[in-house]
């Protein structure tokens, strides 16, 4: 079924004129929501490329069938227009101009329909947010009271269970966040449903706290592409923010909202390689951020309206690769409280997901995991081995990335990595420590491999570590090579060794 979802999202479905869908908006928006084997799927129906799709609908007395080249492949349900669309506010504004149903139970709205980047001709090429406004499909600014009113109606009349608030970028950028927080408070008071807010990372990352304080459960901070050249062409304002600032925003958001409650759109089909998307997905998942990979959905009114989505075979390979990454990082949609990734209708990724590995390795994502890592290090290097008198923490820990191994949610091992002062080409590993009761697991080798992968993603060319003499065979088995003779280090014999970074497993 997951392959069928992938195919129809790339190729679309030819439908009768009486079946209409959404044609504008700020995201992968053109299409109509269907239910395939119980899964909500938004599928293109109006774009020009859909006319050559092998998929059509056949209506019988009781249900619809999805046909491929004229042969039935599945039953399919058309998600009916929600009841709340029939309502209007006291001043005559249709509820559907305030918020829309996405998938089967997600309410979504662009709170501020104008974007400063359109004003300065730096709009994102895949976005049609102001085109929707000019066509009268929506209103420029939704008030907190309007959003609370519609959210309550959608919840009570149509079973909506969560809501997405997004916005055009304010003038100045970041000013929209306080208003989004105000709207979230009103929705919480009036409808009390889980909310995701989607923003660009502001200069002042402290603004993100306002959303948490307003009761928001989930946050989307969307980069769209990890190819710097592509991003500068299709989303110059996002490219200007820079990956480093995005990474700081993701880390802060995970601290505030938790693992799995932060997501980022990655749009396949902008011109990037599959390697780039997999690389970025792994970076996000390592931080605890869900990489919501979606195929490009060309929107009328956007600069990419004449483009076509990536081919199904391309997306199948991509989904397989990203699903494997999620499996090894303990990231999934099942725990997401609100937002596009919970809805899942614009991507087939969730249907490719597998049960997480029993042993996972990633960067320490919060203060608790860091504290556990330092506790394990103290147990091993201070109390067990006596390498240090009171603490093994040193000046390098200020800058080091602490990696952890986890089993059944518990931290069982750790290792640290940090770059030499000479630059990002040279990195050093150390403080590999595993809880005594878990040394029969593969935690040690998993952490070393994870360390090699992390430094490679940071641009490392030479990765070295001082290895205790008794552990040299273990590192030789992982492809590391000795550098020079055994020497005293911390008063004990150690061998300087270098990793073979060509052995790092590729993301795709």
Coordinates of C-alpha atoms in Angstrom, one line a residue:
X1 CA 0.0 0.0 0.0
X2 CA 2.9 2.4 0.8
X3 CA 4.1 2.1 -2.8
X4 CA 0.6 2.9 -4.2
X5 CA 0.4 6.0 -2.0
X6 CA 3.8 7.1 -3.4
X7 CA 2.7 6.6 -7.0
X8 CA -0.5 8.6 -6.7
X9 CA 1.2 11.4 -4.9
X10 CA 3.7 11.8 -7.7
X11 CA 1.4 11.1 -10.6
X12 CA -2.0 12.3 -9.4
X13 CA -5.5 11.0 -10.1
X14 CA -7.7 11.9 -13.0
X15 CA -11.1 12.7 -11.4
X16 CA -14.5 13.9 -12.5
X17 CA -15.2 17.7 -12.5
X18 CA -17.5 17.3 -9.5
X19 CA -14.5 16.4 -7.3
X20 CA -12.6 19.5 -6.5
X21 CA -9.7 20.3 -4.2
X22 CA -7.4 22.9 -2.8
X23 CA -5.4 24.9 -5.4
X24 CA -3.3 27.3 -3.4
X25 CA -1.6 28.0 -0.1
X26 CA 1.8 28.1 1.5
X27 CA 2.9 24.4 1.3
X28 CA 2.5 21.2 -0.7
X29 CA -1.1 22.2 -1.1
X30 CA -2.7 21.4 -4.5
X31 CA -5.0 18.4 -4.4
X32 CA -7.8 16.6 -2.6
X33 CA -7.8 14.4 0.5
X34 CA -8.6 10.7 0.0
X35 CA -8.5 7.7 2.3
X36 CA -6.5 4.7 1.0
X37 CA -6.7 1.6 3.2
X38 CA -7.5 3.8 6.2
X39 CA -4.6 6.2 5.5
X40 CA -5.3 9.9 4.7
X41 CA -3.6 10.9 1.5
X42 CA -3.6 14.3 -0.3
X43 CA -3.3 13.6 -4.0
X44 CA -2.9 16.1 -6.9
X45 CA -6.0 16.3 -9.1
X46 CA -5.9 19.6 -11.0
X47 CA -2.3 20.2 -12.2
X48 CA -1.6 19.8 -15.9
X49 CA 0.6 16.7 -15.4
X50 CA -2.3 14.8 -13.9
X51 CA -3.9 14.5 -17.3
X52 CA -1.3 11.9 -18.2
X53 CA -1.6 9.9 -15.0
X54 CA -2.5 6.2 -15.3
X55 CA -4.7 6.6 -12.3
X56 CA -8.5 7.3 -12.5
X57 CA -11.5 6.9 -10.3
X58 CA -14.5 4.7 -10.9
X59 CA -17.7 5.4 -8.9
X60 CA -20.1 2.6 -8.1
X61 CA -23.3 2.7 -6.2
X62 CA -21.6 2.2 -2.9
X63 CA -17.9 3.2 -3.2
X64 CA -15.1 4.5 -5.4
X65 CA -12.4 2.3 -6.9
X66 CA -8.9 3.5 -7.8
X67 CA -7.9 2.3 -11.3
X68 CA -4.4 2.1 -12.8
X69 CA -4.5 1.8 -16.5
X70 CA -8.1 0.9 -16.3
X71 CA -7.7 -2.0 -13.8
X72 CA -8.9 -1.7 -10.2
X73 CA -6.1 -1.6 -7.7
X74 CA -7.8 -0.5 -4.5
X75 CA -11.0 0.9 -3.0
X76 CA -10.6 4.6 -2.2
X77 CA -12.7 7.1 -0.2
X78 CA -13.0 10.8 -1.0
X79 CA -12.8 12.8 2.2
X80 CA -16.1 14.8 2.2
X81 CA -16.1 18.5 2.6
X82 CA -16.4 19.2 6.3
X83 CA -19.6 20.4 7.9
X84 CA -18.0 23.5 9.3
X85 CA -17.4 24.9 5.8
X86 CA -21.1 25.7 5.7
X87 CA -20.9 28.2 8.6
X88 CA -20.1 31.9 8.5
X89 CA -19.1 34.4 11.2
X90 CA -21.5 37.2 12.3
X91 CA -19.8 39.6 9.8
X92 CA -20.3 37.2 6.9
X93 CA -16.9 35.5 6.6
X94 CA -17.0 31.9 5.6
X95 CA -15.3 29.5 8.1
X96 CA -13.5 27.9 5.1
X97 CA -11.8 31.3 4.5
X98 CA -10.4 31.1 8.1
X99 CA -9.2 27.5 8.2
X100 CA -9.2 24.3 6.1
X101 CA -9.5 20.6 6.8
X102 CA -6.3 18.8 5.9
X103 CA -6.2 15.0 5.7
X104 CA -9.0 13.6 7.7
X105 CA -8.8 15.3 11.1
X106 CA -6.3 18.2 10.9
X107 CA -7.3 21.8 10.8
X108 CA -4.9 24.2 9.2
X109 CA -4.6 27.9 8.6
X110 CA -2.2 30.6 7.4
X111 CA -2.9 33.2 10.1
X112 CA -1.1 36.1 8.3
X113 CA -1.6 35.6 4.6
X114 CA 0.9 38.3 3.6
X115 CA 4.7 37.7 3.7
X116 CA 7.4 40.3 3.7
X117 CA 9.5 38.2 1.3
X118 CA 6.8 38.7 -1.4
X119 CA 7.1 42.4 -0.8
X120 CA 10.9 42.3 -1.5
X121 CA 10.7 39.7 -4.4
X122 CA 12.4 37.1 -2.2
X123 CA 9.4 34.7 -1.9
X124 CA 9.8 31.0 -1.8
X125 CA 9.3 29.5 -5.3
X126 CA 7.1 26.7 -4.1
X127 CA 4.7 29.1 -2.1
X128 CA 1.5 30.7 -3.3
X129 CA 0.3 32.2 0.0
X130 CA -0.4 35.7 -1.4
X131 CA -1.9 34.2 -4.6
X132 CA -4.6 32.5 -2.4
X133 CA -5.4 35.9 -0.9
X134 CA -5.6 37.7 -4.2
X135 CA -8.1 35.0 -5.5
X136 CA -10.4 35.6 -2.5
X137 CA -9.9 32.1 -1.1
X138 CA -9.0 33.5 2.3
X139 CA -8.6 36.7 4.3
X140 CA -5.4 38.6 5.1
X141 CA -5.4 38.3 8.9
X142 CA -7.3 35.8 11.0
X143 CA -8.1 37.0 14.5
X144 CA -7.7 34.9 17.7
X145 CA -11.4 34.9 18.2
X146 CA -12.1 33.8 14.6
X147 CA -9.6 30.9 14.9
X148 CA -11.0 29.8 18.3
X149 CA -14.6 29.9 16.8
X150 CA -13.7 27.8 13.8
X151 CA -11.5 25.4 15.8
X152 CA -14.4 24.6 18.1
X153 CA -16.8 24.1 15.2
X154 CA -14.4 21.8 13.4
X155 CA -13.8 19.8 16.5
X156 CA -17.5 19.4 17.4
X157 CA -18.9 19.0 13.9
X158 CA -16.2 17.1 12.1
X159 CA -14.0 15.4 14.7
X160 CA -10.9 17.5 14.1
X161 CA -8.2 16.4 16.6
X162 CA -5.3 18.9 16.1
X163 CA -4.5 22.1 14.4
X164 CA -1.7 23.8 12.4
X165 CA -0.9 27.5 12.5
X166 CA 1.4 28.9 9.9
X167 CA 2.0 32.4 8.7
X168 CA 3.7 34.6 6.2
X169 CA 6.9 36.1 7.6
X170 CA 6.2 39.4 9.4
X171 CA 7.8 42.8 8.9
X172 CA 10.2 42.7 10.6
X173 CA 10.8 38.9 10.4
X174 CA 9.9 37.3 13.7
X175 CA 7.2 39.8 14.6
X176 CA 4.6 37.2 13.6
X177 CA 5.5 34.8 16.4
X178 CA 4.0 36.9 19.2
X179 CA 0.7 37.1 17.2
X180 CA 0.8 33.3 16.6
X181 CA 1.2 32.8 20.3
X182 CA -1.8 35.0 21.0
X183 CA -3.9 33.0 18.5
X184 CA -2.8 29.7 20.1
X185 CA -3.9 30.9 23.5
X186 CA -7.4 31.7 22.2
X187 CA -7.7 28.3 20.5
X188 CA -6.6 26.6 23.6
X189 CA -9.2 28.5 25.6
X190 CA -12.0 28.0 23.1
X191 CA -11.4 24.5 21.6
X192 CA -8.5 22.9 23.7
X193 CA -7.0 20.8 20.9
X194 CA -3.3 20.2 20.3
X195 CA -1.6 22.8 18.2
X196 CA 1.5 22.9 16.0
X197 CA 2.9 26.3 15.0
X198 CA 5.2 26.6 12.0
X199 CA 7.8 29.4 11.8
X200 CA 11.1 30.4 10.3
X201 CA 13.8 30.6 13.0
X202 CA 13.8 34.2 14.3
X203 CA 17.1 36.1 15.1
X204 CA 16.0 36.1 18.7
X205 CA 15.4 32.4 19.5
X206 CA 13.9 33.4 22.8
X207 CA 10.7 34.1 20.9
X208 CA 10.2 30.4 20.6
X209 CA 9.5 30.4 24.4
X210 CA 6.4 32.5 23.7
X211 CA 4.9 29.6 21.8
X212 CA 5.6 27.1 24.5
X213 CA 4.2 29.4 27.1
X214 CA 1.0 29.8 25.0
X215 CA 0.4 26.0 25.3
X216 CA 1.6 25.0 21.8
X217 CA 2.5 21.3 21.8
X218 CA 4.5 21.0 18.6
X219 CA 6.6 23.2 16.3
X220 CA 7.6 23.2 12.7
X221 CA 10.8 24.9 11.6
X222 CA 11.1 24.2 7.9
X223 CA 14.3 24.4 5.9
X224 CA 12.9 22.7 2.7
X225 CA 16.3 21.8 1.3
X226 CA 19.8 21.0 2.6
X227 CA 21.4 21.8 -0.8
X228 CA 22.7 25.4 -0.2
X229 CA 22.8 26.3 -3.9
X230 CA 19.2 25.0 -4.5
X231 CA 17.9 26.7 -1.4
X232 CA 19.4 30.1 -2.4
X233 CA 17.5 29.8 -5.7
X234 CA 14.1 28.6 -4.5
X235 CA 14.0 30.2 -1.0
X236 CA 16.6 33.0 -0.7
X237 CA 15.3 34.2 2.6
X238 CA 15.7 30.8 4.1
X239 CA 19.2 30.4 2.7
X240 CA 20.1 33.8 4.2
X241 CA 19.2 32.5 7.7
X242 CA 21.9 29.8 7.3
X243 CA 22.1 26.2 8.4
X244 CA 23.9 27.0 11.6
X245 CA 21.1 29.2 12.9
X246 CA 18.5 26.6 11.8
X247 CA 20.4 24.0 13.8
X248 CA 20.4 26.2 16.9
X249 CA 16.7 26.7 16.5
X250 CA 16.0 23.0 16.2
X251 CA 18.1 22.2 19.3
X252 CA 16.3 24.9 21.3
X253 CA 12.9 23.7 20.1
X254 CA 13.7 20.1 21.0
X255 CA 14.7 21.3 24.5
X256 CA 11.4 23.1 24.8
X257 CA 8.9 20.8 23.1
X258 CA 10.7 17.4 23.3
X259 CA 11.9 14.7 20.8
X260 CA 9.4 14.0 18.0
X261 CA 7.6 17.3 18.7
X262 CA 9.8 19.3 16.3
X263 CA 9.6 18.8 12.5
X264 CA 11.0 20.2 9.3
X265 CA 9.7 20.0 5.8
X266 CA 12.1 18.7 3.2
X267 CA 10.7 19.1 -0.3
X268 CA 11.9 16.5 -2.8
X269 CA 12.0 17.6 -6.4
X270 CA 13.5 21.1 -6.1
X271 CA 16.6 20.0 -8.0
X272 CA 18.6 18.5 -5.1
X273 CA 20.1 15.0 -5.0
X274 CA 18.6 12.1 -2.9
X275 CA 22.0 12.1 -1.1
X276 CA 21.3 15.7 0.0
X277 CA 17.9 14.8 1.3
X278 CA 19.0 11.7 3.2
X279 CA 22.0 13.7 4.6
X280 CA 19.7 16.4 6.0
X281 CA 17.1 13.8 7.2
X282 CA 19.8 12.1 9.3
X283 CA 21.0 15.4 10.7
X284 CA 17.5 16.3 11.8
X285 CA 16.7 12.9 13.2
X286 CA 19.9 12.8 15.2
X287 CA 18.8 16.1 16.9
X288 CA 15.3 14.6 17.7
X289 CA 13.6 16.5 14.8
X290 CA 11.2 14.6 12.4
X291 CA 12.3 15.1 8.8
X292 CA 8.9 15.5 7.0
X293 CA 10.0 14.5 3.4
X294 CA 7.3 15.4 0.9
X295 CA 7.3 15.4 -2.9
X296 CA 7.1 18.7 -4.6
X297 CA 3.4 19.6 -5.2
X298 CA 3.4 22.4 -7.8
X299 CA 0.9 25.1 -6.7
X300 CA -0.9 27.4 -9.2
X301 CA 0.3 30.9 -8.6
X302 CA 3.8 29.8 -7.4
X303 CA 7.0 30.1 -9.4
X304 CA 7.2 26.4 -9.7
X305 CA 3.6 25.9 -10.9
X306 CA 4.7 24.4 -14.2
X307 CA 7.1 21.9 -12.5
X308 CA 6.3 18.2 -12.0
X309 CA 6.7 16.1 -8.8
X310 CA 9.6 13.6 -8.6
X311 CA 9.0 10.2 -10.1
X312 CA 7.5 7.4 -7.9
X313 CA 10.7 5.2 -8.1
X314 CA 12.7 8.2 -6.9
X315 CA 10.4 8.8 -3.9
X316 CA 10.3 5.0 -3.0
X317 CA 14.1 4.9 -2.7
X318 CA 14.1 8.1 -0.7
X319 CA 11.4 7.0 1.6
X320 CA 13.1 3.7 2.2
X321 CA 16.4 5.5 3.1
X322 CA 14.7 8.0 5.4
X323 CA 12.6 5.3 7.1
X324 CA 15.8 3.5 7.9
X325 CA 17.3 6.6 9.4
X326 CA 14.2 7.1 11.6
X327 CA 14.5 3.5 12.7
X328 CA 18.0 4.0 13.9
X329 CA 17.3 7.3 15.7
X330 CA 14.1 6.4 17.5
X331 CA 12.0 9.0 15.6
X332 CA 8.5 8.3 14.4
X333 CA 5.1 9.9 13.8
X334 CA 3.2 7.9 16.4
X335 CA 4.2 10.2 19.2
X336 CA 3.7 13.5 17.4
X337 CA 0.9 15.5 19.1
X338 CA 0.0 17.9 16.3
X339 CA 1.0 19.1 12.9
X340 CA 1.7 18.1 9.3
X341 CA 3.8 15.1 10.2
X342 CA 1.0 13.8 12.5
X343 CA -1.6 14.3 9.7
X344 CA 0.8 12.7 7.2
X345 CA -1.4 13.2 4.2
X346 CA 1.1 15.1 2.1
X347 CA 3.8 12.4 2.4
X348 CA 4.0 8.6 2.2
X349 CA 6.9 8.5 4.7
X350 CA 4.9 7.3 7.8
X351 CA 3.7 4.2 5.9
X352 CA 7.4 3.3 5.3
X353 CA 8.3 3.6 9.0
X354 CA 9.4 0.5 10.9
X355 CA 9.8 -0.3 14.6
X356 CA 12.8 1.5 16.0
X357 CA 16.0 -0.5 16.6
X358 CA 16.6 -2.0 20.0
X359 CA 19.8 0.0 20.3
X360 CA 19.9 3.5 19.0
X361 CA 22.7 6.1 19.0
X362 CA 22.4 9.9 18.6
X363 CA 23.6 13.2 20.0
X364 CA 22.5 14.0 23.6
X365 CA 19.2 15.8 22.9
X366 CA 18.6 17.3 26.3
X367 CA 20.2 18.0 29.7
X368 CA 19.0 14.7 31.2
X369 CA 20.8 12.7 28.5
X370 CA 24.0 14.8 29.0
X371 CA 23.9 14.3 32.7
X372 CA 23.5 10.6 32.2
X373 CA 26.4 10.5 29.9
X374 CA 28.6 12.4 32.4
X375 CA 27.5 10.0 35.2
X376 CA 28.5 7.0 33.1
X377 CA 31.8 8.5 32.4
X378 CA 32.4 9.1 36.1
X379 CA 31.5 5.6 37.0
X380 CA 33.9 4.2 34.4
X381 CA 36.9 6.5 34.4
X382 CA 36.9 7.7 38.0
X383 CA 35.4 5.0 40.2
X384 CA 36.1 1.9 38.1
X385 CA 39.4 2.6 36.4
X386 CA 40.9 5.4 38.6
X387 CA 42.1 7.4 35.6
X388 CA 40.9 10.6 37.3
X389 CA 40.7 11.5 41.0
X390 CA 37.3 13.3 41.2
X391 CA 36.0 14.0 37.7
X392 CA 37.0 13.3 34.1
X393 CA 35.3 16.6 32.8
X394 CA 37.8 19.0 31.2
X395 CA 37.9 22.1 29.1
X396 CA 37.1 20.2 25.9
X397 CA 33.6 19.3 27.3
X398 CA 32.5 22.9 26.8
X399 CA 32.7 22.4 23.0
X400 CA 32.3 18.7 22.6
X401 CA 29.3 16.9 21.2
X402 CA 28.2 14.2 23.6
X403 CA 26.8 11.1 21.9
X404 CA 24.7 8.5 23.7
X405 CA 23.7 4.9 23.2
X406 CA 20.2 4.0 24.4
X407 CA 18.3 0.8 24.9
X408 CA 14.6 0.8 25.8
X409 CA 14.8 4.5 26.4
X410 CA 17.7 4.3 28.9
X411 CA 21.2 5.8 28.3
X412 CA 23.7 2.9 28.5
X413 CA 26.8 4.4 27.0
X414 CA 28.5 7.5 25.7
X415 CA 31.4 9.0 23.7
X416 CA 32.4 12.6 23.0
X417 CA 33.8 14.2 19.9
X418 CA 35.2 17.7 19.4
X419 CA 37.2 19.6 16.7
X420 CA 40.8 20.6 17.2
X421 CA 41.6 24.3 17.4
X422 CA 43.2 24.0 14.0
X423 CA 39.8 23.7 12.4
X424 CA 36.9 21.4 11.3
X425 CA 39.2 19.2 9.3
X426 CA 40.6 17.5 12.4
X427 CA 38.4 16.0 15.1
X428 CA 39.2 14.0 18.3
X429 CA 37.2 11.3 20.0
X430 CA 37.3 10.1 23.5
X431 CA 35.7 9.1 26.8
X432 CA 34.0 6.0 25.3
X433 CA 32.2 4.5 28.3
X434 CA 29.6 1.8 28.6
X435 CA 27.6 0.8 31.7
X436 CA 29.1 -2.4 33.1
X437 CA 25.9 -4.4 32.7
X438 CA 25.6 -3.5 29.0
X439 CA 29.1 -4.3 27.7
X440 CA 28.0 -7.5 26.1
X441 CA 25.8 -5.4 23.7
X442 CA 27.1 -3.7 20.6
X443 CA 26.9 -0.3 22.3
X444 CA 30.6 0.3 22.1
X445 CA 31.0 -0.4 18.4
X446 CA 27.7 1.4 17.6
X447 CA 29.0 4.6 19.4
X448 CA 32.3 4.5 17.6
X449 CA 30.5 4.2 14.2
X450 CA 28.2 7.0 15.2
X451 CA 31.1 9.2 16.2
X452 CA 32.7 8.6 12.8
X453 CA 29.5 9.5 11.0
X454 CA 29.0 12.7 13.1
X455 CA 32.5 14.0 12.5
X456 CA 32.2 13.3 8.8
X457 CA 29.0 15.3 8.6
X458 CA 30.9 18.1 10.2
X459 CA 33.5 18.2 7.5
X460 CA 36.2 16.1 9.3
X461 CA 39.0 14.6 7.3
X462 CA 41.2 13.3 10.1
X463 CA 39.6 11.7 13.2
X464 CA 41.9 10.5 15.9
X465 CA 41.6 9.2 19.5
X466 CA 44.0 8.0 22.2
X467 CA 43.1 4.4 22.9
X468 CA 43.9 2.4 26.0
X469 CA 46.3 -0.3 25.2
X470 CA 43.9 -3.1 26.1
X471 CA 41.3 -1.7 23.6
X472 CA 43.6 -1.5 20.6
X473 CA 42.2 -4.8 19.1
X474 CA 38.7 -3.6 19.4
X475 CA 39.5 -0.4 17.3
X476 CA 41.6 -2.4 14.8
X477 CA 38.4 -4.5 14.2
X478 CA 36.5 -1.3 13.4
X479 CA 39.1 -0.3 10.8
X480 CA 41.1 2.2 12.8
X481 CA 44.9 2.4 12.3
X482 CA 47.7 3.1 14.8
X483 CA 49.6 6.4 14.5
X484 CA 53.0 6.2 16.1
X485 CA 54.1 4.1 19.1
X486 CA 52.3 3.4 22.4
X487 CA 52.9 6.3 24.8
X488 CA 51.8 7.3 28.3
X489 CA 48.6 9.3 28.3
X490 CA 47.0 10.2 31.6
X491 CA 49.6 8.1 33.2
X492 CA 48.6 4.9 31.4
X493 CA 49.8 3.3 28.0
X494 CA 47.7 4.6 25.1
X495 CA 47.9 4.2 21.4
X496 CA 47.0 7.2 19.1
X497 CA 44.7 5.8 16.4
X498 CA 43.0 7.2 13.3
X499 CA 39.6 6.2 11.9
X500 CA 39.1 5.2 8.3
X501 CA 36.2 7.5 7.5
X502 CA 35.7 5.8 4.1
X503 CA 34.0 3.0 6.1
X504 CA 31.2 5.3 7.3
X505 CA 27.8 3.9 6.1
X506 CA 26.1 6.1 3.5
X507 CA 22.6 7.5 4.2
X508 CA 21.4 6.3 0.8

